[in-house]
């Protein structure tokens, strides 16, 4: 997705070989028009998949998942990292391991919001090690719903997330694929990008 | 806002005299079309206020703030409850006390996203004791920006939030005002609602 890649080049900041800061338009400040284009692009890429529901994880997944849900006209559910006051029982839960924080945390979705008849599209802002997506997949499997695919705003192809998820047979669409953040520079993955653009 | 009040009556659940569960369309599962109408309504009510930026707090504020920002064509910023990896310094921070949890937590916004020239609209899902709004106001004041007003999806008029904020002189627009959750029943506040609908 060219607009997104242009924004990453213009406004992203490489903090280290592994960390790209996109706070200024994606996950702290949000450009609503870019977010709408992201939603439109995900909707195009998954329009044949019979999506009935979109599942993401708080907080940074909510904005791209919402614009996608508007385009696909399907309900959105976001998994919670902390249980809220009104969310006390009847939950599907999964562990998500964070390599950055070196600790596992639990994510949860109320059972009432995922049905065996649902076909669920997972949306998230980043794909690195795939742990968040695996947690969401775990929750969807518990519900008996099927998985329509996984839509990722920014993928780091130098980390193993895609490989792990593709081995499980899921369709993954990433809007920007980053091959390297070495030397303080963003290098996009080019080979597949040319065909999937 | 009639559509919202209808949804609250049809799909909300009163858990106690103080707690309304709206997980099924507002803050766990999200109805994207209702969220769009919420954004349109906030945009109408604040269209004369010269809004340049919308500020909310993760996670439940993000969806209504995003649809509002699309309508007003202004950037959205969400305050973070936990500092992210890419958000290490140059922060405005404020304490937010939760009466429910009986503890204070810190919220933060990167300094680069609020400028003294900004006119900021605060959006949040609930107004009860006003503590989250006060935290956001504190952050906006630190930045030198001005406050365009406060847009609330659901206000509990039987809690003191509005009174505290009005004493400070802010314009508050709530889309549904709930006077009571007693006896397991939602009773809307009627007097002002008829004029502000």
mmCIF file of N, CA and C in Angstrom, chain A residues 11 15 19 21 23-24 27-30 32-33 36 58-60 62-63 66 69-70 73-78 80-82 85-88 100 108-110 112-113, chain B residues 11 15 19 21 23-24 27-30 32-33 36 58-60 62-63 66 69-70 73-78 80-82 85-88 100 108-110 112-113:
data_model
loop_
_atom_site.group_PDB
_atom_site.id
_atom_site.type_symbol
_atom_site.label_atom_id
_atom_site.label_comp_id
_atom_site.label_asym_id
_atom_site.label_seq_id
_atom_site.Cartn_x
_atom_site.Cartn_y
_atom_site.Cartn_z
ATOM 1 N N UNK A 11 7.477 9.712 8.043
ATOM 2 C CA UNK A 11 7.144 10.046 9.424
ATOM 3 C C UNK A 11 7.544 8.981 10.438
ATOM 4 N N UNK A 15 14.116 3.276 15.729
ATOM 5 C CA UNK A 15 14.734 3.450 17.055
ATOM 6 C C UNK A 15 15.866 2.464 17.283
ATOM 7 N N UNK A 19 13.064 -1.942 16.125
ATOM 8 C CA UNK A 19 11.922 -1.126 16.549
ATOM 9 C C UNK A 19 11.693 0.066 15.623
ATOM 10 N N UNK A 21 9.217 3.292 15.091
ATOM 11 C CA UNK A 21 8.254 4.148 15.788
ATOM 12 C C UNK A 21 7.319 4.779 14.764
ATOM 13 N N UNK A 23 4.372 6.269 15.946
ATOM 14 C CA UNK A 23 3.475 6.965 16.871
ATOM 15 C C UNK A 23 2.765 8.152 16.240
ATOM 16 N N UNK A 24 3.358 8.737 15.219
ATOM 17 C CA UNK A 24 2.827 10.011 14.737
ATOM 18 C C UNK A 24 1.658 9.856 13.776
ATOM 19 N N UNK A 27 -0.226 4.652 15.917
ATOM 20 C CA UNK A 27 -0.605 4.036 17.195
ATOM 21 C C UNK A 27 -0.410 4.912 18.442
ATOM 22 N N UNK A 28 -0.441 6.209 18.225
ATOM 23 C CA UNK A 28 -0.546 7.125 19.384
ATOM 24 C C UNK A 28 -1.297 8.359 18.866
ATOM 25 N N UNK A 29 -0.701 9.063 17.911
ATOM 26 C CA UNK A 29 -1.496 9.956 17.077
ATOM 27 C C UNK A 29 -1.985 9.126 15.891
ATOM 28 N N UNK A 30 -3.182 9.443 15.405
ATOM 29 C CA UNK A 30 -3.770 8.672 14.302
ATOM 30 C C UNK A 30 -4.233 9.639 13.223
ATOM 31 N N UNK A 32 -6.748 10.037 10.562
ATOM 32 C CA UNK A 32 -7.998 9.317 10.266
ATOM 33 C C UNK A 32 -8.159 8.973 8.784
ATOM 34 N N UNK A 33 -7.621 9.802 7.902
ATOM 35 C CA UNK A 33 -7.778 9.510 6.471
ATOM 36 C C UNK A 33 -6.891 8.340 6.032
ATOM 37 N N UNK A 36 -8.637 5.303 7.182
ATOM 38 C CA UNK A 36 -9.728 4.914 6.282
ATOM 39 C C UNK A 36 -9.187 4.161 5.068
ATOM 40 N N UNK A 58 -6.791 -4.740 21.882
ATOM 41 C CA UNK A 58 -6.563 -3.359 22.295
ATOM 42 C C UNK A 58 -5.067 -3.098 22.465
ATOM 43 N N UNK A 59 -4.619 -1.825 22.314
ATOM 44 C CA UNK A 59 -5.370 -0.673 21.872
ATOM 45 C C UNK A 59 -5.106 -0.349 20.401
ATOM 46 N N UNK A 60 -3.892 -0.629 19.931
ATOM 47 C CA UNK A 60 -3.497 -0.119 18.612
ATOM 48 C C UNK A 60 -4.211 -0.804 17.457
ATOM 49 N N UNK A 62 -7.430 -1.257 17.330
ATOM 50 C CA UNK A 62 -8.836 -0.840 17.241
ATOM 51 C C UNK A 62 -9.089 0.067 16.037
ATOM 52 N N UNK A 63 -8.226 1.025 15.793
ATOM 53 C CA UNK A 63 -8.491 1.984 14.710
ATOM 54 C C UNK A 63 -8.509 1.304 13.328
ATOM 55 N N UNK A 66 -11.568 -0.907 13.050
ATOM 56 C CA UNK A 66 -12.839 -0.179 12.920
ATOM 57 C C UNK A 66 -13.065 0.284 11.476
ATOM 58 N N UNK A 69 -13.998 -2.701 9.481
ATOM 59 C CA UNK A 69 -15.350 -3.180 9.786
ATOM 60 C C UNK A 69 -16.401 -2.294 9.128
ATOM 61 N N UNK A 70 -16.111 -1.008 9.011
ATOM 62 C CA UNK A 70 -17.036 -0.107 8.316
ATOM 63 C C UNK A 70 -17.138 -0.488 6.846
ATOM 64 N N UNK A 73 -18.786 -3.925 6.596
ATOM 65 C CA UNK A 73 -20.085 -3.951 7.265
ATOM 66 C C UNK A 73 -20.234 -5.181 8.162
ATOM 67 N N UNK A 74 -19.192 -5.407 8.954
ATOM 68 C CA UNK A 74 -19.255 -6.509 9.916
ATOM 69 C C UNK A 74 -18.896 -5.981 11.299
ATOM 70 N N UNK A 75 -19.437 -6.599 12.302
ATOM 71 C CA UNK A 75 -19.177 -6.167 13.673
ATOM 72 C C UNK A 75 -17.692 -6.342 14.018
ATOM 73 N N UNK A 76 -17.234 -5.491 14.914
ATOM 74 C CA UNK A 76 -15.855 -5.533 15.394
ATOM 75 C C UNK A 76 -15.852 -5.959 16.861
ATOM 76 N N UNK A 77 -14.892 -6.809 17.216
ATOM 77 C CA UNK A 77 -14.686 -7.169 18.629
ATOM 78 C C UNK A 77 -13.210 -6.969 18.932
ATOM 79 N N UNK A 78 -12.922 -6.317 20.053
ATOM 80 C CA UNK A 78 -11.506 -6.262 20.421
ATOM 81 C C UNK A 78 -11.250 -7.042 21.699
ATOM 82 N N UNK A 80 -9.527 -7.952 25.081
ATOM 83 C CA UNK A 80 -9.042 -7.082 26.143
ATOM 84 C C UNK A 80 -7.828 -7.685 26.830
ATOM 85 N N UNK A 81 -6.881 -6.800 27.141
ATOM 86 C CA UNK A 81 -5.691 -7.230 27.876
ATOM 87 C C UNK A 81 -5.961 -7.230 29.374
ATOM 88 N N UNK A 82 -6.846 -6.323 29.771
ATOM 89 C CA UNK A 82 -7.254 -6.317 31.174
ATOM 90 C C UNK A 82 -8.747 -6.547 31.208
ATOM 91 N N UNK A 85 -14.644 -4.216 34.339
ATOM 92 C CA UNK A 85 -15.632 -4.432 35.400
ATOM 93 C C UNK A 85 -16.843 -5.219 34.917
ATOM 94 N N UNK A 86 -17.212 -4.993 33.648
ATOM 95 C CA UNK A 86 -18.446 -5.601 33.125
ATOM 96 C C UNK A 86 -18.159 -6.910 32.397
ATOM 97 N N UNK A 87 -16.982 -7.455 32.610
ATOM 98 C CA UNK A 87 -16.533 -8.605 31.813
ATOM 99 C C UNK A 87 -16.000 -9.633 32.788
ATOM 100 N N UNK A 88 -16.909 -10.319 33.462
ATOM 101 C CA UNK A 88 -16.459 -11.071 34.608
ATOM 102 C C UNK A 88 -16.393 -12.572 34.404
ATOM 103 N N UNK A 100 9.445 -8.659 23.695
ATOM 104 C CA UNK A 100 9.976 -7.373 24.134
ATOM 105 C C UNK A 100 9.976 -7.285 25.658
ATOM 106 N N UNK A 108 -8.577 -11.642 26.554
ATOM 107 C CA UNK A 108 -9.885 -12.272 26.730
ATOM 108 C C UNK A 108 -10.948 -11.662 25.829
ATOM 109 N N UNK A 109 -11.893 -12.510 25.442
ATOM 110 C CA UNK A 109 -13.065 -12.079 24.672
ATOM 111 C C UNK A 109 -14.293 -12.731 25.296
ATOM 112 N N UNK A 110 -15.349 -11.959 25.505
ATOM 113 C CA UNK A 110 -16.587 -12.535 26.029
ATOM 114 C C UNK A 110 -17.154 -13.547 25.040
ATOM 115 N N UNK A 112 -20.028 -14.458 24.290
ATOM 116 C CA UNK A 112 -21.218 -14.102 23.518
ATOM 117 C C UNK A 112 -20.897 -13.463 22.163
ATOM 118 N N UNK A 113 -19.657 -12.988 21.988
ATOM 119 C CA UNK A 113 -19.356 -12.229 20.769
ATOM 120 C C UNK A 113 -18.693 -13.047 19.659
ATOM 121 N N UNK B 11 -29.941 -3.302 24.185
ATOM 122 C CA UNK B 11 -28.777 -4.189 24.275
ATOM 123 C C UNK B 11 -27.915 -3.938 25.502
ATOM 124 N N UNK B 15 -25.944 -3.901 35.512
ATOM 125 C CA UNK B 15 -25.327 -4.888 36.406
ATOM 126 C C UNK B 15 -25.506 -4.531 37.871
ATOM 127 N N UNK B 19 -23.540 0.417 37.513
ATOM 128 C CA UNK B 19 -22.805 -0.138 36.370
ATOM 129 C C UNK B 19 -23.733 -0.560 35.236
ATOM 130 N N UNK B 21 -23.670 -2.192 31.476
ATOM 131 C CA UNK B 21 -22.828 -2.959 30.561
ATOM 132 C C UNK B 21 -23.257 -2.687 29.128
ATOM 133 N N UNK B 23 -21.102 -3.646 26.555
ATOM 134 C CA UNK B 23 -20.082 -4.423 25.847
ATOM 135 C C UNK B 23 -20.510 -4.864 24.454
ATOM 136 N N UNK B 24 -21.799 -4.972 24.227
ATOM 137 C CA UNK B 24 -22.232 -5.614 22.984
ATOM 138 C C UNK B 24 -22.253 -4.664 21.791
ATOM 139 N N UNK B 27 -18.063 -0.993 23.828
ATOM 140 C CA UNK B 27 -16.688 -1.042 24.326
ATOM 141 C C UNK B 27 -16.071 -2.441 24.490
ATOM 142 N N UNK B 28 -16.608 -3.395 23.732
ATOM 143 C CA UNK B 28 -15.911 -4.684 23.609
ATOM 144 C C UNK B 28 -16.234 -5.208 22.203
ATOM 145 N N UNK B 29 -17.515 -5.477 21.946
ATOM 146 C CA UNK B 29 -17.965 -5.545 20.555
ATOM 147 C C UNK B 29 -18.363 -4.118 20.163
ATOM 148 N N UNK B 30 -18.156 -3.784 18.894
ATOM 149 C CA UNK B 30 -18.457 -2.434 18.412
ATOM 150 C C UNK B 30 -19.303 -2.528 17.152
ATOM 151 N N UNK B 32 -20.041 -0.771 13.994
ATOM 152 C CA UNK B 32 -19.355 0.321 13.291
ATOM 153 C C UNK B 32 -20.304 1.397 12.775
ATOM 154 N N UNK B 33 -21.526 1.028 12.442
ATOM 155 C CA UNK B 33 -22.460 2.039 11.922
ATOM 156 C C UNK B 33 -22.960 2.950 13.039
ATOM 157 N N UNK B 36 -20.207 5.332 13.681
ATOM 158 C CA UNK B 36 -20.177 6.414 12.692
ATOM 159 C C UNK B 36 -21.199 7.490 13.035
ATOM 160 N N UNK B 58 -7.031 5.437 25.806
ATOM 161 C CA UNK B 58 -7.256 4.048 25.427
ATOM 162 C C UNK B 58 -8.048 3.334 26.514
ATOM 163 N N UNK B 59 -8.804 2.272 26.150
ATOM 164 C CA UNK B 59 -9.041 1.752 24.818
ATOM 165 C C UNK B 59 -10.416 2.154 24.288
ATOM 166 N N UNK B 60 -11.383 2.281 25.206
ATOM 167 C CA UNK B 60 -12.767 2.410 24.742
ATOM 168 C C UNK B 60 -13.060 3.762 24.102
ATOM 169 N N UNK B 62 -11.199 5.133 21.808
ATOM 170 C CA UNK B 62 -10.588 5.238 20.476
ATOM 171 C C UNK B 62 -11.629 5.193 19.355
ATOM 172 N N UNK B 63 -12.585 4.285 19.444
ATOM 173 C CA UNK B 63 -13.544 4.135 18.334
ATOM 174 C C UNK B 63 -14.407 5.394 18.143
ATOM 175 N N UNK B 66 -12.250 8.202 16.817
ATOM 176 C CA UNK B 66 -11.835 8.053 15.415
ATOM 177 C C UNK B 66 -12.953 8.472 14.459
ATOM 178 N N UNK B 69 -13.124 12.173 14.510
ATOM 179 C CA UNK B 69 -11.984 12.801 13.827
ATOM 180 C C UNK B 69 -12.145 12.721 12.310
ATOM 181 N N UNK B 70 -12.761 11.641 11.828
ATOM 182 C CA UNK B 70 -13.034 11.541 10.384
ATOM 183 C C UNK B 70 -13.991 12.632 9.946
ATOM 184 N N UNK B 73 -12.268 16.008 10.349
ATOM 185 C CA UNK B 73 -10.999 16.064 9.609
ATOM 186 C C UNK B 73 -9.887 16.666 10.460
ATOM 187 N N UNK B 74 -9.799 16.122 11.683
ATOM 188 C CA UNK B 74 -8.709 16.552 12.554
ATOM 189 C C UNK B 74 -7.993 15.320 13.081
ATOM 190 N N UNK B 75 -6.733 15.467 13.370
ATOM 191 C CA UNK B 75 -5.952 14.338 13.859
ATOM 192 C C UNK B 75 -6.466 13.882 15.226
ATOM 193 N N UNK B 76 -6.288 12.593 15.486
ATOM 194 C CA UNK B 76 -6.686 11.990 16.757
ATOM 195 C C UNK B 76 -5.429 11.587 17.531
ATOM 196 N N UNK B 77 -5.455 11.826 18.842
ATOM 197 C CA UNK B 77 -4.387 11.337 19.719
ATOM 198 C C UNK B 77 -5.045 10.587 20.868
ATOM 199 N N UNK B 78 -4.539 9.410 21.182
ATOM 200 C CA UNK B 78 -5.068 8.763 22.394
ATOM 201 C C UNK B 78 -3.994 8.686 23.469
ATOM 202 N N UNK B 80 -2.120 7.177 26.535
ATOM 203 C CA UNK B 80 -1.821 5.791 26.869
ATOM 204 C C UNK B 80 -1.800 5.579 28.383
ATOM 205 N N UNK B 81 -2.355 4.438 28.780
ATOM 206 C CA UNK B 81 -2.323 4.072 30.194
ATOM 207 C C UNK B 81 -1.005 3.385 30.540
ATOM 208 N N UNK B 82 -0.459 2.699 29.546
ATOM 209 C CA UNK B 82 0.860 2.100 29.750
ATOM 210 C C UNK B 82 1.794 2.699 28.731
ATOM 211 N N UNK B 85 6.897 0.905 24.170
ATOM 212 C CA UNK B 85 8.340 0.816 23.929
ATOM 213 C C UNK B 85 8.879 2.044 23.202
ATOM 214 N N UNK B 86 8.028 2.615 22.329
ATOM 215 C CA UNK B 86 8.503 3.716 21.488
ATOM 216 C C UNK B 86 8.180 5.085 22.091
ATOM 217 N N UNK B 87 7.814 5.075 23.368
ATOM 218 C CA UNK B 87 7.293 6.296 23.993
ATOM 219 C C UNK B 87 8.031 6.469 25.299
ATOM 220 N N UNK B 88 9.257 6.975 25.185
ATOM 221 C CA UNK B 88 10.117 6.881 26.346
ATOM 222 C C UNK B 88 10.356 8.170 27.083
ATOM 223 N N UNK B 100 -13.699 3.031 41.066
ATOM 224 C CA UNK B 100 -14.031 1.608 40.995
ATOM 225 C C UNK B 100 -12.880 0.758 41.517
ATOM 226 N N UNK B 108 -0.454 9.148 29.718
ATOM 227 C CA UNK B 108 0.611 9.947 29.088
ATOM 228 C C UNK B 108 0.329 10.217 27.618
ATOM 229 N N UNK B 109 0.811 11.370 27.171
ATOM 230 C CA UNK B 109 0.754 11.749 25.756
ATOM 231 C C UNK B 109 2.126 12.311 25.379
ATOM 232 N N UNK B 110 2.661 11.892 24.258
ATOM 233 C CA UNK B 110 3.939 12.446 23.791
ATOM 234 C C UNK B 110 3.788 13.933 23.504
ATOM 235 N N UNK B 112 5.105 15.863 21.476
ATOM 236 C CA UNK B 112 5.086 16.307 20.071
ATOM 237 C C UNK B 112 3.681 16.383 19.482
ATOM 238 N N UNK B 113 2.694 15.749 20.131
ATOM 239 C CA UNK B 113 1.364 15.678 19.519
ATOM 240 C C UNK B 113 0.370 16.714 20.023
#
